[in-house]
Structures are given as C-alpha cells and as structure tokens.
C-alpha cells in the first residue's frame, strides 16, 4: 500500500484526493501515488499552479501509467511524455505512437545494439567479464544507442549473456 507520508499528502486537499482517486481507479495505487506526488505536484509546485489548474488531466496521467504498465514505455520515456502532455496536451498513447517513443522490446533489435557496443569495446568487455558490475556500463551504452527506448531489463539480461556473466 501507500506510505503514511504519501497518504497524508494525498488527503491533505480534497481536490488532490479526488484527482488521485481518478488516476488510481483500476490501477496500481502506489504507482499512481508516486506520479501524482512526485511528478504532478512537483511540476505544479515548480510552476506555482494549483492542482485544479493542472494542464494534465487525471485521464491523461492514467493513460501514461497504463503505457508504463503495458511495457510500451519505460519510466524515463514516461517522464518525457508527461512533459509533452503538460506542454501540448493530447492523448498520451497517440503521442507515443506518432513520435516513435515506444520502448523497444524486440530482442533482435536490442541484441544487435548489444553486439555492436561489445564489438566496439573489446577492452571493456574483457574487464566486465572479470568485474561483472561493469555490465552496467554496457547497459548504459546500449540505452544511449537506442535513444533510451530499449527495455532496460532485456538489455541487462542480453549484456550478461553475451559477456558470459552469471546471475
């Protein structure tokens, strides 16, 4: 469930509570709370606006959460999407489709990027085999190469397999 702190913020104001309830309905409450508190209220605070002036409706924020849950977008892409919806409005799913923001889950495409990064950095590949925590560097490079669109879990798994790192 929610932490006492999160719950206290969400019930501190009836308008915030109503907004949160609309976003959370039928969704992961903790994820909804995180987004309402950290992203939405954070941005409203930054811009000096109240929640009833929010350019992002509960339906739009809910749609962003649905895209995260379905694996269509990563958390990082979701933050970019939130900024676009904040500034321009629109349907989050359509924006993701039109702007090619969908997370790459196609392992063939991810595998090609992993192979490329490993081939371009044989010295680092050797080091990573000795120090498995260096695999993170490769994950970062693949994420950069795919514009942040590759599924990070899939990248991590493929990097470890290709480098022969256990676990």
Short mmCIF file of C-alpha atoms in Angstrom, two decimals:
data_model
loop_
_atom_site.label_atom_id
_atom_site.label_comp_id
_atom_site.label_asym_id
_atom_site.label_seq_id
_atom_site.Cartn_x
_atom_site.Cartn_y
_atom_site.Cartn_z
CA UNK A 1 0.00 0.00 0.00
CA UNK A 2 0.85 3.64 0.40
CA UNK A 3 3.23 5.01 2.98
CA UNK A 4 1.73 7.18 5.71
CA UNK A 5 3.56 10.15 4.21
CA UNK A 6 2.13 9.59 0.72
CA UNK A 7 -1.36 9.09 2.13
CA UNK A 8 -1.11 12.29 4.19
CA UNK A 9 -0.19 14.32 1.09
CA UNK A 10 -2.97 12.80 -0.98
CA UNK A 11 -5.67 13.54 1.62
CA UNK A 12 -4.34 16.98 2.58
CA UNK A 13 -6.54 18.62 -0.04
CA UNK A 14 -9.90 17.41 -1.36
CA UNK A 15 -9.02 18.37 -4.95
CA UNK A 16 -5.75 16.40 -4.76
CA UNK A 17 -7.58 13.43 -3.21
CA UNK A 18 -10.22 13.48 -5.97
CA UNK A 19 -7.55 13.76 -8.69
CA UNK A 20 -5.58 10.86 -7.18
CA UNK A 21 -8.70 8.67 -6.91
CA UNK A 22 -9.47 9.19 -10.59
CA UNK A 23 -5.90 8.32 -11.59
CA UNK A 24 -5.66 5.31 -9.25
CA UNK A 25 -9.01 3.77 -10.13
CA UNK A 26 -8.33 0.29 -11.53
CA UNK A 27 -4.56 0.91 -11.46
CA UNK A 28 -1.58 0.32 -9.18
CA UNK A 29 -2.20 2.73 -6.28
CA UNK A 30 1.46 3.07 -5.35
CA UNK A 31 2.47 3.93 -8.92
CA UNK A 32 -0.41 6.41 -9.16
CA UNK A 33 0.58 7.99 -5.82
CA UNK A 34 4.22 8.33 -6.92
CA UNK A 35 3.23 10.05 -10.14
CA UNK A 36 0.66 12.36 -8.55
CA UNK A 37 3.00 13.35 -5.70
CA UNK A 38 6.41 13.44 -7.38
CA UNK A 39 5.68 14.33 -10.99
CA UNK A 40 2.38 16.20 -10.98
CA UNK A 41 2.53 18.03 -7.64
CA UNK A 42 6.25 18.62 -8.15
CA UNK A 43 5.63 20.26 -11.53
CA UNK A 44 2.65 22.26 -10.21
CA UNK A 45 4.79 23.48 -7.33
CA UNK A 46 7.57 24.42 -9.77
CA UNK A 47 5.16 26.44 -11.92
CA UNK A 48 3.22 27.92 -8.99
CA UNK A 49 -0.07 26.33 -10.05
CA UNK A 50 -2.79 24.57 -8.07
CA UNK A 51 -3.96 21.08 -8.97
CA UNK A 52 -7.24 22.41 -10.35
CA UNK A 53 -5.16 24.35 -12.91
CA UNK A 54 -3.22 21.24 -13.96
CA UNK A 55 -2.76 21.02 -17.73
CA UNK A 56 -2.59 17.21 -17.32
CA UNK A 57 -5.99 15.65 -16.58
CA UNK A 58 -6.42 12.55 -14.40
CA UNK A 59 -7.38 10.64 -17.58
CA UNK A 60 -4.14 11.71 -19.31
CA UNK A 61 -1.98 10.81 -16.32
CA UNK A 62 -3.82 7.49 -16.04
CA UNK A 63 -3.12 6.82 -19.72
CA UNK A 64 0.61 7.43 -19.11
CA UNK A 65 0.54 4.92 -16.23
CA UNK A 66 -1.24 2.39 -18.48
CA UNK A 67 1.56 2.76 -21.05
CA UNK A 68 4.19 2.10 -18.34
CA UNK A 69 2.26 -0.92 -17.05
CA UNK A 70 1.86 -2.44 -20.54
CA UNK A 71 5.61 -2.08 -21.16
CA UNK A 72 5.04 0.26 -24.12
CA UNK A 73 7.20 2.93 -22.46
CA UNK A 74 9.90 2.95 -19.78
CA UNK A 75 9.82 5.18 -16.71
CA UNK A 76 12.29 7.53 -18.40
CA UNK A 77 10.19 7.82 -21.55
CA UNK A 78 7.11 8.34 -19.33
CA UNK A 79 8.77 11.41 -17.79
CA UNK A 80 9.40 12.85 -21.27
CA UNK A 81 5.83 12.01 -22.27
CA UNK A 82 4.48 13.75 -19.14
CA UNK A 83 6.38 16.91 -20.13
CA UNK A 84 4.93 16.77 -23.66
CA UNK A 85 1.37 16.26 -22.38
CA UNK A 86 1.92 19.07 -19.86
CA UNK A 87 3.09 21.49 -22.56
CA UNK A 88 0.94 20.44 -25.52
CA UNK A 89 -1.94 18.31 -24.24
CA UNK A 90 -3.18 15.39 -26.30
CA UNK A 91 -3.69 11.67 -25.98
CA UNK A 92 -0.57 10.04 -24.45
CA UNK A 93 -0.96 6.80 -26.44
CA UNK A 94 -1.27 8.71 -29.72
CA UNK A 95 1.77 10.88 -28.85
CA UNK A 96 3.86 7.75 -28.16
CA UNK A 97 2.74 6.25 -31.48
CA UNK A 98 3.22 9.42 -33.57
CA UNK A 99 6.62 10.32 -32.11
CA UNK A 100 8.05 6.80 -32.11
CA UNK A 101 8.51 6.79 -28.34
CA UNK A 102 7.57 3.13 -27.86
CA UNK A 103 10.02 1.10 -25.85
CA UNK A 104 11.93 -1.43 -27.95
CA UNK A 105 11.14 -4.90 -26.65
CA UNK A 106 12.11 -6.67 -29.87
CA UNK A 107 15.07 -8.74 -28.67
CA UNK A 108 16.53 -8.89 -32.19
CA UNK A 109 16.92 -5.11 -32.33
CA UNK A 110 18.24 -4.98 -28.76
CA UNK A 111 20.64 -7.86 -29.43
CA UNK A 112 22.07 -6.06 -32.48
CA UNK A 113 22.73 -2.96 -30.34
CA UNK A 114 24.34 -5.07 -27.59
CA UNK A 115 26.58 -6.84 -30.14
CA UNK A 116 27.62 -3.50 -31.61
CA UNK A 117 28.57 -1.97 -28.24
CA UNK A 118 30.50 -5.09 -27.17
CA UNK A 119 32.34 -5.28 -30.52
CA UNK A 120 33.29 -1.59 -30.29
CA UNK A 121 34.68 -2.00 -26.75
CA UNK A 122 36.64 -5.29 -26.53
CA UNK A 123 38.83 -3.99 -23.68
CA UNK A 124 35.81 -3.08 -21.56
CA UNK A 125 34.15 -6.41 -22.42
CA UNK A 126 37.21 -8.20 -21.05
CA UNK A 127 37.11 -6.08 -17.86
CA UNK A 128 33.39 -6.75 -17.44
CA UNK A 129 33.99 -10.49 -17.55
CA UNK A 130 36.34 -10.07 -14.58
CA UNK A 131 34.22 -7.41 -12.83
CA UNK A 132 30.55 -8.24 -13.51
CA UNK A 133 29.35 -4.92 -12.05
CA UNK A 134 30.85 -3.26 -15.14
CA UNK A 135 27.98 -4.76 -17.15
CA UNK A 136 26.07 -1.63 -16.16
CA UNK A 137 28.35 0.45 -18.38
CA UNK A 138 27.32 -1.65 -21.39
CA UNK A 139 23.64 -1.36 -20.44
CA UNK A 140 24.10 2.43 -20.36
CA UNK A 141 25.77 2.47 -23.78
CA UNK A 142 23.03 0.32 -25.33
CA UNK A 143 20.35 2.56 -23.79
CA UNK A 144 22.15 5.57 -25.28
CA UNK A 145 22.44 3.86 -28.68
CA UNK A 146 18.69 3.12 -28.72
CA UNK A 147 17.72 6.61 -27.56
CA UNK A 148 16.57 5.22 -24.21
CA UNK A 149 13.93 3.10 -25.92
CA UNK A 150 15.30 -0.38 -25.24
CA UNK A 151 13.73 -2.30 -22.38
CA UNK A 152 16.41 -1.97 -19.65
CA UNK A 153 15.74 -5.45 -18.19
CA UNK A 154 16.10 -7.07 -21.61
CA UNK A 155 19.33 -5.12 -22.25
CA UNK A 156 20.78 -6.14 -18.90
CA UNK A 157 19.95 -9.80 -19.49
CA UNK A 158 21.42 -9.81 -23.02
CA UNK A 159 24.59 -7.97 -21.95
CA UNK A 160 25.17 -10.52 -19.18
CA UNK A 161 24.52 -13.46 -21.53
CA UNK A 162 26.81 -12.09 -24.27
CA UNK A 163 29.62 -11.37 -21.80
CA UNK A 164 29.14 -14.73 -20.07
CA UNK A 165 28.37 -13.14 -16.70
CA UNK A 166 26.38 -15.31 -14.32
CA UNK A 167 23.33 -14.11 -12.40
#
